[in-house]
mmCIF file of C-alpha atoms in Angstrom:
data_model
loop_
_atom_site.group_PDB
_atom_site.id
_atom_site.type_symbol
_atom_site.label_atom_id
_atom_site.label_comp_id
_atom_site.label_asym_id
_atom_site.label_seq_id
_atom_site.Cartn_x
_atom_site.Cartn_y
_atom_site.Cartn_z
ATOM 1 C CA MET A 1 -0.661 15.412 -26.031
ATOM 2 C CA ALA A 2 1.127 12.526 -27.767
ATOM 3 C CA ALA A 3 4.896 12.698 -27.663
ATOM 4 C CA THR A 4 6.486 12.042 -31.047
ATOM 5 C CA GLY A 5 9.103 9.384 -31.556
ATOM 6 C CA GLU A 6 7.982 7.212 -28.646
ATOM 7 C CA ARG A 7 6.974 3.612 -29.037
ATOM 8 C CA THR A 8 3.325 2.733 -29.389
ATOM 9 C CA GLY A 9 1.941 1.544 -26.074
ATOM 10 C CA ALA A 10 4.224 3.715 -23.972
ATOM 11 C CA VAL A 11 2.733 5.233 -20.828
ATOM 12 C CA ARG A 12 3.804 8.877 -20.597
ATOM 13 C CA PRO A 13 3.484 11.390 -17.751
ATOM 14 C CA PHE A 14 1.047 14.192 -18.490
ATOM 15 C CA SER A 15 0.198 17.554 -16.983
ATOM 16 C CA VAL A 16 -2.419 20.145 -17.877
ATOM 17 C CA ALA A 17 -1.172 23.487 -19.201
ATOM 18 C CA VAL A 18 -3.907 25.933 -20.211
ATOM 19 C CA PRO A 19 -2.737 29.056 -22.098
ATOM 20 C CA PRO A 20 -3.875 32.350 -20.512
ATOM 21 C CA GLU A 21 -5.662 33.378 -23.699
ATOM 22 C CA ALA A 22 -8.096 30.491 -23.219
ATOM 23 C CA PHE A 23 -9.375 32.133 -20.036
ATOM 24 C CA ASP A 24 -9.532 35.522 -21.746
ATOM 25 C CA ASP A 25 -11.638 33.989 -24.504
ATOM 26 C CA LEU A 26 -13.969 32.374 -21.971
ATOM 27 C CA GLU A 27 -14.453 35.688 -20.181
ATOM 28 C CA ARG A 28 -15.201 37.463 -23.447
ATOM 29 C CA ARG A 29 -17.725 34.874 -24.582
ATOM 30 C CA LEU A 30 -19.529 34.843 -21.235
ATOM 31 C CA ALA A 31 -19.835 38.628 -21.358
ATOM 32 C CA ALA A 32 -21.216 38.473 -24.913
ATOM 33 C CA THR A 33 -23.941 35.906 -24.117
ATOM 34 C CA ARG A 34 -27.296 36.637 -25.786
ATOM 35 C CA TRP A 35 -29.987 35.645 -23.313
ATOM 36 C CA PRO A 36 -33.422 34.370 -24.330
ATOM 37 C CA SER A 37 -36.546 35.544 -22.575
ATOM 38 C CA ALA A 38 -37.516 33.682 -19.437
ATOM 39 C CA GLU A 39 -39.436 30.414 -19.599
ATOM 40 C CA LEU A 40 -43.231 30.707 -19.440
ATOM 41 C CA VAL A 41 -43.649 28.177 -16.628
ATOM 42 C CA ASP A 42 -42.499 28.107 -13.022
ATOM 43 C CA ASP A 43 -40.605 24.824 -13.254
ATOM 44 C CA ARG A 44 -38.002 23.182 -15.518
ATOM 45 C CA SER A 45 -40.520 21.650 -17.907
ATOM 46 C CA GLN A 46 -39.343 24.014 -20.673
ATOM 47 C CA GLY A 47 -35.682 23.423 -19.870
ATOM 48 C CA VAL A 48 -32.989 25.107 -17.824
ATOM 49 C CA GLN A 49 -34.472 28.164 -16.167
ATOM 50 C CA LEU A 50 -33.088 31.582 -17.045
ATOM 51 C CA ALA A 51 -32.392 32.602 -13.425
ATOM 52 C CA VAL A 52 -30.440 29.405 -12.819
ATOM 53 C CA LEU A 53 -28.227 29.707 -15.888
ATOM 54 C CA GLN A 54 -27.603 33.414 -15.328
ATOM 55 C CA ALA A 55 -26.496 32.621 -11.763
ATOM 56 C CA VAL A 56 -24.161 29.916 -13.066
ATOM 57 C CA CYS A 57 -22.610 32.178 -15.700
ATOM 58 C CA ARG A 58 -22.381 35.141 -13.322
ATOM 59 C CA TYR A 59 -20.367 33.082 -10.849
ATOM 60 C CA TRP A 60 -18.334 31.533 -13.675
ATOM 61 C CA ALA A 61 -17.366 35.011 -14.912
ATOM 62 C CA SER A 62 -16.677 36.762 -11.613
ATOM 63 C CA GLY A 63 -16.483 34.375 -8.661
ATOM 64 C CA TYR A 64 -14.944 31.168 -9.932
ATOM 65 C CA ASP A 65 -11.201 30.487 -10.045
ATOM 66 C CA THR A 66 -10.745 29.243 -13.618
ATOM 67 C CA GLY A 67 -7.357 27.773 -12.724
ATOM 68 C CA ARG A 68 -8.949 25.127 -10.503
ATOM 69 C CA VAL A 69 -9.152 22.451 -13.211
ATOM 70 C CA GLU A 70 -5.459 22.703 -13.987
ATOM 71 C CA ALA A 71 -4.470 22.814 -10.307
ATOM 72 C CA ARG A 72 -6.670 19.920 -9.172
ATOM 73 C CA LEU A 73 -5.585 17.612 -11.970
ATOM 74 C CA ASN A 74 -1.898 18.487 -11.758
ATOM 75 C CA ALA A 75 -1.925 17.680 -8.043
ATOM 76 C CA LEU A 76 -2.456 14.028 -9.023
ATOM 77 C CA PRO A 77 -0.374 11.643 -11.177
ATOM 78 C CA GLN A 78 -1.639 11.804 -14.771
ATOM 79 C CA PHE A 79 -0.573 9.908 -17.853
ATOM 80 C CA THR A 80 -1.449 9.264 -21.474
ATOM 81 C CA THR A 81 -1.084 6.179 -23.611
ATOM 82 C CA GLU A 82 -2.211 5.339 -27.128
ATOM 83 C CA ILE A 83 -4.701 2.478 -27.310
ATOM 84 C CA ASP A 84 -6.246 1.391 -30.598
ATOM 85 C CA GLY A 85 -5.246 4.641 -32.279
ATOM 86 C CA VAL A 86 -6.579 7.022 -29.591
ATOM 87 C CA GLU A 87 -4.471 8.816 -27.008
ATOM 88 C CA ILE A 88 -6.106 8.069 -23.659
ATOM 89 C CA HIS A 89 -5.673 10.381 -20.667
ATOM 90 C CA PHE A 90 -5.912 8.840 -17.220
ATOM 91 C CA LEU A 91 -5.122 9.373 -13.577
ATOM 92 C CA HIS A 92 -3.316 6.563 -11.792
ATOM 93 C CA VAL A 93 -3.207 6.918 -8.012
ATOM 94 C CA PRO A 94 -1.691 3.872 -6.312
ATOM 95 C CA SER A 95 -2.467 3.345 -2.638
ATOM 96 C CA ARG A 96 0.359 3.421 -0.110
ATOM 97 C CA HIS A 97 -1.010 0.033 0.966
ATOM 98 C CA GLU A 98 0.765 -2.335 -1.435
ATOM 99 C CA ASP A 99 -1.859 -5.093 -1.280
ATOM 100 C CA ALA A 100 -4.659 -2.739 -2.366
ATOM 101 C CA LEU A 101 -7.138 -3.969 -4.966
ATOM 102 C CA PRO A 102 -6.699 -2.321 -8.396
ATOM 103 C CA LEU A 103 -9.852 -0.479 -9.484
ATOM 104 C CA ILE A 104 -10.675 1.193 -12.804
ATOM 105 C CA MET A 105 -13.575 3.672 -12.601
ATOM 106 C CA THR A 106 -15.371 5.145 -15.596
ATOM 107 C CA HIS A 107 -17.169 8.475 -15.526
ATOM 108 C CA GLY A 108 -20.240 9.347 -17.588
ATOM 109 C CA TRP A 109 -21.849 12.307 -19.341
ATOM 110 C CA PRO A 110 -22.133 15.176 -18.508
ATOM 111 C CA GLY A 111 -19.430 14.129 -16.091
ATOM 112 C CA SER A 112 -15.691 13.677 -16.403
ATOM 113 C CA VAL A 113 -12.829 12.545 -14.213
ATOM 114 C CA MET A 114 -13.495 15.759 -12.274
ATOM 115 C CA GLU A 115 -16.607 14.179 -10.723
ATOM 116 C CA LEU A 116 -14.522 11.319 -9.298
ATOM 117 C CA LEU A 117 -11.571 13.244 -7.842
ATOM 118 C CA ASP A 118 -12.865 13.527 -4.292
ATOM 119 C CA SER A 119 -13.466 9.791 -4.044
ATOM 120 C CA ILE A 120 -9.757 9.089 -4.637
ATOM 121 C CA GLY A 121 -8.679 9.835 -1.078
ATOM 122 C CA PRO A 122 -11.219 7.570 0.657
ATOM 123 C CA LEU A 123 -10.508 4.801 -1.851
ATOM 124 C CA THR A 124 -6.708 4.874 -1.814
ATOM 125 C CA ASP A 125 -6.133 5.893 1.796
ATOM 126 C CA PRO A 126 -9.001 4.427 3.839
ATOM 127 C CA THR A 127 -7.189 4.606 7.178
ATOM 128 C CA THR A 128 -7.344 8.407 6.991
ATOM 129 C CA TYR A 129 -11.118 8.200 6.431
ATOM 130 C CA GLY A 130 -12.014 5.748 9.189
ATOM 131 C CA GLY A 131 -11.432 2.547 7.221
ATOM 132 C CA LEU A 132 -8.904 -0.248 7.404
ATOM 133 C CA ALA A 133 -5.742 -0.822 5.379
ATOM 134 C CA GLN A 134 -7.317 -3.860 3.727
ATOM 135 C CA ASP A 135 -10.050 -1.566 2.356
ATOM 136 C CA ALA A 136 -7.626 0.204 0.010
ATOM 137 C CA PHE A 137 -7.728 0.424 -3.772
ATOM 138 C CA HIS A 138 -5.173 1.392 -6.400
ATOM 139 C CA VAL A 139 -7.299 3.798 -8.487
ATOM 140 C CA VAL A 140 -7.216 4.273 -12.269
ATOM 141 C CA LEU A 141 -9.464 6.992 -13.735
ATOM 142 C CA PRO A 142 -9.426 7.180 -17.543
ATOM 143 C CA SER A 143 -11.120 9.914 -19.538
ATOM 144 C CA LEU A 144 -13.469 8.379 -22.087
ATOM 145 C CA PRO A 145 -12.355 8.798 -25.727
ATOM 146 C CA GLY A 146 -13.438 12.261 -26.855
ATOM 147 C CA TYR A 147 -13.854 13.512 -23.278
ATOM 148 C CA GLY A 148 -11.566 15.808 -21.339
ATOM 149 C CA PHE A 149 -7.889 15.360 -22.144
ATOM 150 C CA SER A 150 -8.332 12.092 -24.034
ATOM 151 C CA ALA A 151 -8.079 12.522 -27.793
ATOM 152 C CA GLU A 152 -11.115 12.429 -30.055
ATOM 153 C CA PRO A 153 -11.548 9.250 -32.097
ATOM 154 C CA ALA A 154 -10.798 9.926 -35.762
ATOM 155 C CA GLU A 155 -13.108 7.157 -36.966
ATOM 156 C CA VAL A 156 -16.451 5.678 -36.039
ATOM 157 C CA GLY A 157 -16.644 2.512 -34.016
ATOM 158 C CA TRP A 158 -15.739 3.629 -30.509
ATOM 159 C CA ASP A 159 -18.787 2.057 -28.891
ATOM 160 C CA LEU A 160 -19.024 0.745 -25.341
ATOM 161 C CA GLY A 161 -17.430 -2.558 -26.296
ATOM 162 C CA ARG A 162 -14.374 -0.977 -27.860
ATOM 163 C CA THR A 163 -13.905 1.234 -24.822
ATOM 164 C CA ALA A 164 -14.251 -1.785 -22.543
ATOM 165 C CA HIS A 165 -11.496 -3.566 -24.487
ATOM 166 C CA ALA A 166 -9.324 -0.450 -24.204
ATOM 167 C CA TRP A 167 -9.765 -0.325 -20.430
ATOM 168 C CA ALA A 168 -8.695 -3.960 -20.100
ATOM 169 C CA GLU A 169 -5.601 -3.157 -22.170
ATOM 170 C CA LEU A 170 -4.899 -0.116 -20.005
ATOM 171 C CA MET A 171 -4.947 -2.228 -16.847
ATOM 172 C CA ARG A 172 -2.643 -4.756 -18.519
ATOM 173 C CA ARG A 173 -0.178 -2.006 -19.428
ATOM 174 C CA LEU A 174 -0.166 -0.800 -15.847
ATOM 175 C CA GLY A 175 0.793 -4.270 -14.703
ATOM 176 C CA TYR A 176 -2.444 -5.213 -12.985
ATOM 177 C CA SER A 177 -3.142 -8.910 -13.387
ATOM 178 C CA ARG A 178 -6.199 -8.802 -11.113
ATOM 179 C CA PHE A 179 -8.617 -5.881 -10.928
ATOM 180 C CA VAL A 180 -12.214 -4.699 -10.533
ATOM 181 C CA ALA A 181 -14.244 -2.115 -12.471
ATOM 182 C CA GLN A 182 -16.866 0.459 -11.511
ATOM 183 C CA GLY A 183 -19.040 2.895 -13.421
ATOM 184 C CA GLY A 184 -22.129 5.078 -13.380
ATOM 185 C CA ASP A 185 -24.063 6.634 -16.286
ATOM 186 C CA VAL A 186 -22.091 5.952 -19.508
ATOM 187 C CA GLY A 187 -19.469 4.424 -17.246
ATOM 188 C CA ALA A 188 -22.044 1.897 -16.089
ATOM 189 C CA GLY A 189 -22.476 0.871 -19.727
ATOM 190 C CA VAL A 190 -18.732 0.407 -20.168
ATOM 191 C CA THR A 191 -18.480 -1.534 -16.915
ATOM 192 C CA ASP A 192 -21.456 -3.740 -17.794
ATOM 193 C CA VAL A 193 -19.814 -4.632 -21.108
ATOM 194 C CA MET A 194 -16.506 -5.325 -19.390
ATOM 195 C CA GLY A 195 -18.319 -7.834 -17.199
ATOM 196 C CA ARG A 196 -19.747 -9.521 -20.296
ATOM 197 C CA GLN A 197 -16.450 -9.519 -22.170
ATOM 198 C CA ALA A 198 -14.745 -10.994 -19.082
ATOM 199 C CA PRO A 199 -11.189 -9.881 -19.949
ATOM 200 C CA GLU A 200 -8.351 -11.679 -18.245
ATOM 201 C CA GLY A 201 -7.795 -10.267 -14.786
ATOM 202 C CA LEU A 202 -11.271 -8.793 -14.211
ATOM 203 C CA VAL A 203 -12.636 -10.348 -11.019
ATOM 204 C CA GLY A 204 -15.694 -8.185 -10.284
ATOM 205 C CA ILE A 205 -17.753 -5.131 -11.246
ATOM 206 C CA HIS A 206 -19.916 -2.568 -9.459
ATOM 207 C CA THR A 207 -22.380 -0.118 -10.999
ATOM 208 C CA ASN A 208 -24.915 2.386 -9.717
ATOM 209 C CA LEU A 209 -27.110 2.556 -12.828
ATOM 210 C CA LEU A 210 -28.865 -0.547 -14.140
ATOM 211 C CA VAL A 211 -28.130 -0.138 -17.844
ATOM 212 C CA PRO A 212 -30.037 -3.294 -18.947
ATOM 213 C CA ALA A 213 -33.239 -1.737 -17.578
ATOM 214 C CA LEU A 214 -33.201 0.914 -20.323
ATOM 215 C CA ASN A 215 -33.172 -1.689 -23.091
ATOM 216 C CA ASP A 216 -36.529 -3.272 -22.237
ATOM 217 C CA PRO A 217 -38.073 -2.066 -18.951
ATOM 218 C CA ALA A 218 -41.335 -3.867 -19.743
ATOM 219 C CA ALA A 219 -39.505 -7.197 -19.465
ATOM 220 C CA LEU A 220 -38.595 -6.519 -15.844
ATOM 221 C CA PRO A 221 -40.751 -7.560 -12.866
ATOM 222 C CA SER A 222 -43.623 -5.202 -12.029
ATOM 223 C CA GLY A 223 -45.468 -6.999 -9.270
ATOM 224 C CA THR A 224 -44.438 -4.809 -6.345
ATOM 225 C CA GLU A 225 -44.998 -1.143 -5.630
ATOM 226 C CA GLN A 226 -41.244 -0.496 -5.844
ATOM 227 C CA GLU A 227 -41.022 -2.216 -9.235
ATOM 228 C CA ARG A 228 -43.968 -0.256 -10.618
ATOM 229 C CA ALA A 229 -42.475 2.996 -9.326
ATOM 230 C CA ALA A 230 -39.209 2.206 -11.088
ATOM 231 C CA GLN A 231 -40.978 1.469 -14.370
ATOM 232 C CA ALA A 232 -42.951 4.720 -14.059
ATOM 233 C CA ALA A 233 -39.738 6.667 -13.452
ATOM 234 C CA ILE A 234 -38.114 5.170 -16.545
ATOM 235 C CA LYS A 235 -41.211 6.043 -18.604
ATOM 236 C CA THR A 236 -41.088 9.630 -17.348
ATOM 237 C CA PHE A 237 -37.412 9.866 -18.259
ATOM 238 C CA GLN A 238 -37.975 8.411 -21.734
ATOM 239 C CA THR A 239 -40.918 10.694 -22.519
ATOM 240 C CA SER A 240 -39.978 14.016 -20.953
ATOM 241 C CA GLY A 241 -36.478 13.886 -19.495
ATOM 242 C CA ASN A 242 -34.190 12.500 -22.154
ATOM 243 C CA GLY A 243 -34.033 15.267 -24.731
ATOM 244 C CA TYR A 244 -30.246 15.417 -24.418
ATOM 245 C CA PHE A 245 -30.086 11.631 -24.893
ATOM 246 C CA VAL A 246 -32.100 11.663 -28.120
ATOM 247 C CA GLU A 247 -30.169 14.598 -29.593
ATOM 248 C CA GLN A 248 -26.753 13.165 -28.781
ATOM 249 C CA ALA A 249 -27.683 9.658 -29.920
ATOM 250 C CA THR A 250 -29.059 10.868 -33.260
ATOM 251 C CA ARG A 251 -27.654 14.349 -34.062
ATOM 252 C CA PRO A 252 -24.537 14.964 -31.947
ATOM 253 C CA GLN A 253 -22.875 17.148 -34.553
ATOM 254 C CA THR A 254 -25.815 19.558 -34.597
ATOM 255 C CA ILE A 255 -25.710 20.323 -30.902
ATOM 256 C CA GLY A 256 -21.918 20.271 -31.010
ATOM 257 C CA TYR A 257 -21.758 23.607 -32.837
ATOM 258 C CA ALA A 258 -23.432 25.403 -29.919
ATOM 259 C CA LEU A 259 -21.407 23.517 -27.300
ATOM 260 C CA LEU A 260 -18.099 24.600 -28.851
ATOM 261 C CA ASP A 261 -19.143 28.193 -29.542
ATOM 262 C CA SER A 262 -20.969 29.331 -26.400
ATOM 263 C CA PRO A 263 -19.984 28.594 -22.800
ATOM 264 C CA ALA A 264 -23.513 29.517 -21.697
ATOM 265 C CA ALA A 265 -24.975 26.977 -24.129
ATOM 266 C CA LEU A 266 -22.522 24.347 -22.892
ATOM 267 C CA ALA A 267 -23.471 25.017 -19.271
ATOM 268 C CA ALA A 268 -27.199 24.856 -20.045
ATOM 269 C CA TRP A 269 -26.807 21.587 -21.976
ATOM 270 C CA MET A 270 -24.827 19.993 -19.165
ATOM 271 C CA LEU A 271 -27.240 21.134 -16.440
ATOM 272 C CA ASP A 272 -30.292 19.766 -18.251
ATOM 273 C CA HIS A 273 -29.791 16.151 -17.220
ATOM 274 C CA ASP A 274 -31.921 14.587 -14.490
ATOM 275 C CA THR A 275 -34.421 16.370 -12.251
ATOM 276 C CA ASP A 276 -32.723 15.515 -8.963
ATOM 277 C CA ALA A 277 -29.275 16.760 -9.969
ATOM 278 C CA TYR A 278 -30.721 19.864 -11.625
ATOM 279 C CA ALA A 279 -32.652 20.817 -8.489
ATOM 280 C CA LYS A 280 -29.583 20.338 -6.291
ATOM 281 C CA ILE A 281 -27.343 22.373 -8.587
ATOM 282 C CA ALA A 282 -29.969 25.134 -8.870
ATOM 283 C CA ARG A 283 -30.155 25.388 -5.067
ATOM 284 C CA ALA A 284 -26.375 25.568 -4.851
ATOM 285 C CA PHE A 285 -26.192 28.566 -7.196
ATOM 286 C CA LEU A 286 -29.420 30.372 -6.268
ATOM 287 C CA ASP A 287 -29.609 29.758 -2.526
ATOM 288 C CA GLY A 288 -26.072 28.807 -1.568
ATOM 289 C CA GLN A 289 -27.270 25.415 -0.315
ATOM 290 C CA PRO A 290 -25.225 22.690 -2.007
ATOM 291 C CA SER A 291 -26.109 19.037 -1.664
ATOM 292 C CA GLY A 292 -22.999 17.283 -0.453
ATOM 293 C CA ASN A 293 -20.167 17.924 -2.874
ATOM 294 C CA LEU A 294 -22.324 19.532 -5.598
ATOM 295 C CA THR A 295 -20.994 22.999 -4.827
ATOM 296 C CA PRO A 296 -20.790 25.810 -7.398
ATOM 297 C CA ASP A 297 -17.009 25.381 -7.616
ATOM 298 C CA HIS A 298 -17.216 21.624 -8.198
ATOM 299 C CA VAL A 299 -19.994 21.984 -10.759
ATOM 300 C CA LEU A 300 -17.995 24.586 -12.668
ATOM 301 C CA ASP A 301 -14.835 22.474 -12.467
ATOM 302 C CA ASN A 302 -16.638 19.924 -14.605
ATOM 303 C CA ILE A 303 -18.155 22.408 -17.051
ATOM 304 C CA THR A 304 -14.858 24.290 -17.363
ATOM 305 C CA ALA A 305 -13.018 21.049 -18.158
ATOM 306 C CA TYR A 306 -15.378 20.498 -21.107
ATOM 307 C CA TRP A 307 -14.969 24.086 -22.276
ATOM 308 C CA LEU A 308 -11.179 24.234 -22.072
ATOM 309 C CA THR A 309 -10.767 20.920 -23.900
ATOM 310 C CA GLY A 310 -13.410 21.724 -26.541
ATOM 311 C CA THR A 311 -14.964 18.278 -26.158
ATOM 312 C CA GLY A 312 -18.664 19.120 -26.145
ATOM 313 C CA ALA A 313 -19.208 17.711 -29.638
ATOM 314 C CA SER A 314 -16.932 14.682 -29.369
ATOM 315 C CA ALA A 315 -18.468 13.705 -26.023
ATOM 316 C CA ALA A 316 -21.928 13.997 -27.568
ATOM 317 C CA ARG A 317 -20.838 11.665 -30.370
ATOM 318 C CA SER A 318 -20.156 8.947 -27.799
ATOM 319 C CA TYR A 319 -23.952 8.635 -27.402
ATOM 320 C CA TRP A 320 -24.328 8.145 -31.162
ATOM 321 C CA GLU A 321 -21.713 5.403 -30.957
ATOM 322 C CA ALA A 322 -23.199 3.722 -27.886
ATOM 323 C CA TYR A 323 -26.932 4.263 -28.284
ATOM 324 C CA GLY A 324 -27.615 5.538 -31.796
ATOM 325 C CA PRO A 325 -29.680 3.727 -34.451
ATOM 326 C CA ASP A 326 -26.623 1.911 -35.819
ATOM 327 C CA ALA A 327 -24.966 1.152 -32.479
ATOM 328 C CA PRO A 328 -24.381 -2.504 -31.620
ATOM 329 C CA ALA A 329 -26.762 -2.191 -28.670
ATOM 330 C CA ALA A 330 -29.545 -1.098 -31.033
ATOM 331 C CA GLN A 331 -29.276 -4.356 -32.967
ATOM 332 C CA ASN A 332 -30.353 -6.308 -29.870
ATOM 333 C CA PRO A 333 -27.910 -9.214 -30.060
ATOM 334 C CA PRO A 334 -28.232 -11.527 -27.077
ATOM 335 C CA PRO A 335 -25.385 -10.352 -24.819
ATOM 336 C CA PRO A 336 -23.302 -12.941 -23.025
ATOM 337 C CA PRO A 337 -24.023 -13.096 -19.303
ATOM 338 C CA VAL A 338 -21.792 -11.443 -16.756
ATOM 339 C CA ARG A 339 -19.766 -14.221 -15.165
ATOM 340 C CA VAL A 340 -17.874 -12.244 -12.499
ATOM 341 C CA PRO A 341 -19.378 -11.155 -9.152
ATOM 342 C CA VAL A 342 -21.519 -8.027 -9.426
ATOM 343 C CA GLY A 343 -22.160 -5.327 -6.848
ATOM 344 C CA PHE A 344 -24.937 -2.786 -7.254
ATOM 345 C CA THR A 345 -25.880 0.300 -5.253
ATOM 346 C CA THR A 346 -29.051 2.262 -5.883
ATOM 347 C CA PHE A 347 -29.068 5.886 -4.718
ATOM 348 C CA PRO A 348 -32.324 7.647 -3.767
ATOM 349 C CA GLY A 349 -31.939 10.527 -6.232
ATOM 350 C CA GLU A 350 -31.163 8.320 -9.245
ATOM 351 C CA ILE A 351 -33.297 8.642 -12.382
ATOM 352 C CA TRP A 352 -35.030 5.508 -11.140
ATOM 353 C CA ARG A 353 -34.466 3.508 -7.985
ATOM 354 C CA THR A 354 -33.545 0.014 -9.061
ATOM 355 C CA PRO A 355 -35.341 -2.741 -7.127
ATOM 356 C CA ARG A 356 -33.248 -5.684 -6.013
ATOM 357 C CA SER A 357 -35.359 -7.998 -8.170
ATOM 358 C CA TRP A 358 -34.289 -6.065 -11.286
ATOM 359 C CA ALA A 359 -30.602 -6.243 -10.388
ATOM 360 C CA GLU A 360 -30.910 -9.975 -9.717
ATOM 361 C CA GLN A 361 -32.589 -10.565 -13.094
ATOM 362 C CA ALA A 362 -29.980 -8.509 -14.953
ATOM 363 C CA TYR A 363 -27.058 -10.043 -13.069
ATOM 364 C CA PRO A 364 -27.412 -13.654 -11.912
ATOM 365 C CA THR A 365 -23.982 -13.288 -10.289
ATOM 366 C CA LEU A 366 -25.152 -10.385 -8.086
ATOM 367 C CA ASP A 367 -23.582 -10.795 -4.665
ATOM 368 C CA TYR A 368 -23.976 -7.269 -3.243
ATOM 369 C CA PHE A 369 -27.009 -4.973 -3.358
ATOM 370 C CA HIS A 370 -27.653 -1.935 -1.201
ATOM 371 C CA GLU A 371 -29.977 1.065 -1.119
ATOM 372 C CA ALA A 372 -27.907 4.082 -0.099
ATOM 373 C CA GLU A 373 -29.380 6.714 2.162
ATOM 374 C CA ARG A 374 -28.146 9.760 0.216
ATOM 375 C CA GLY A 375 -26.975 10.702 -3.238
ATOM 376 C CA GLY A 376 -28.254 10.746 -6.770
ATOM 377 C CA HIS A 377 -27.194 10.116 -10.344
ATOM 378 C CA PHE A 378 -23.717 11.580 -9.758
ATOM 379 C CA ALA A 379 -23.173 9.556 -6.613
ATOM 380 C CA ALA A 380 -19.365 9.700 -6.450
ATOM 381 C CA TRP A 381 -19.452 13.436 -7.066
ATOM 382 C CA GLU A 382 -22.201 14.273 -4.586
ATOM 383 C CA GLU A 383 -21.290 11.842 -1.789
ATOM 384 C CA PRO A 384 -17.674 10.701 -2.265
ATOM 385 C CA ASP A 385 -17.258 9.214 1.227
ATOM 386 C CA LEU A 386 -20.520 7.277 1.045
ATOM 387 C CA PHE A 387 -19.679 6.160 -2.482
ATOM 388 C CA ALA A 388 -16.274 4.874 -1.373
ATOM 389 C CA ALA A 389 -17.906 2.981 1.490
ATOM 390 C CA GLU A 390 -20.235 1.281 -1.000
ATOM 391 C CA LEU A 391 -17.300 0.121 -3.121
ATOM 392 C CA ARG A 392 -15.500 -1.231 -0.067
ATOM 393 C CA ALA A 393 -18.588 -3.196 0.938
ATOM 394 C CA ALA A 394 -19.268 -4.463 -2.582
ATOM 395 C CA PHE A 395 -15.711 -5.633 -3.228
ATOM 396 C CA GLN A 396 -14.892 -6.799 0.299
ATOM 397 C CA PRO A 397 -14.976 -10.542 -0.543
ATOM 398 C CA LEU A 398 -12.590 -9.940 -3.454
ATOM 399 C CA MET A 399 -10.283 -7.774 -1.379
ATOM 400 C CA ALA A 400 -10.056 -10.483 1.252
ATOM 401 C CA ALA A 401 -9.523 -13.280 -1.284
ATOM 402 C CA ALA A 402 -6.134 -12.227 -2.580
ATOM 403 C CA PRO A 403 -4.218 -8.991 -3.149
ATOM 404 C CA GLY A 404 -4.007 -7.342 -6.532
ATOM 405 C CA THR A 405 -0.772 -7.688 -8.434
ATOM 406 C CA ARG A 406 1.132 -4.799 -9.911
ATOM 407 C CA ARG A 407 4.356 -5.136 -11.848
ATOM 408 C CA PRO A 408 6.923 -2.505 -10.823
ATOM 409 C CA ARG A 409 7.602 0.070 -13.519
#
């Protein structure tokens, strides 16, 4: 992706071009899948169910338009730039409203920029979606290092903090002297660290996963029924729902061999995340009843992006960097507090529903908290309009304070 002979730090236009043989190879590998026998239980307690994965792969092989990833991305302005030795791919969609607030959003795993695409319209062009011109954002969507069309790091050390520094540099290169950040899943970790690093220009953050709660849930309040339910949900996740997390944080290379060799294995690994999302995706493929935007086509857009870029292993390594035994977070240094305003939205299908008391303890600068009526762990993907409305509400005081600044390029 990097153009030779260009100065370091240059921002270069980018477009996706997938060779036809890549689709031929995918078709061949799907047809050659060796299926295990069915699980011996009637739920997902043994993992992704055979009927679900066979339905996914059947549609992938015969009903899905494999050119969708290329077409959807190339319909939007894409760029690459080298930051700290890694070529970063990103979408940059300025609003037609010049005084829009610049926003950098970070995806997670097993997501990608594909999960955020349908939120771009409501965020950049709110008047078309029932909002006001002053609700607009200039949107920047980078692919995490080792994900999608961003290059793989060639050395260890790309933890959440290094990525957070890279995102601040990216916004500087784009000419934004005042901006906000948002993230869910791994993106919530990056955004949380950005708030603690407080780079010049960052004026607020919003997340929809309370990352500090995973570090020490026992230290959080447990006096109310909602708080106890949240602690119980975290315990369930840590004892029976985080197999992918443990493997990627400790042995990413091992699982990487399967993820690069078998599209069926990649699909199964990516589906086996949280119970709510799995159930919704299973219904979409088995019963034709998608939940919001979690349609078969959108789900396969994300999986296909991982397959075509061959980033299953490198994306898994990001967990080793961020959460592994030698990661900075594992050393438990006292993190600096977040000094910018914080917005937080908890969605009903999230791995745990964060009580307001937890968000207030984690973020003393919390100035927006809301319990959404729909959506789950992949909130922007499942409910893009509702997600955009949450960001407008969370950042409204900052949008009214002063416009963002963008240097003309």
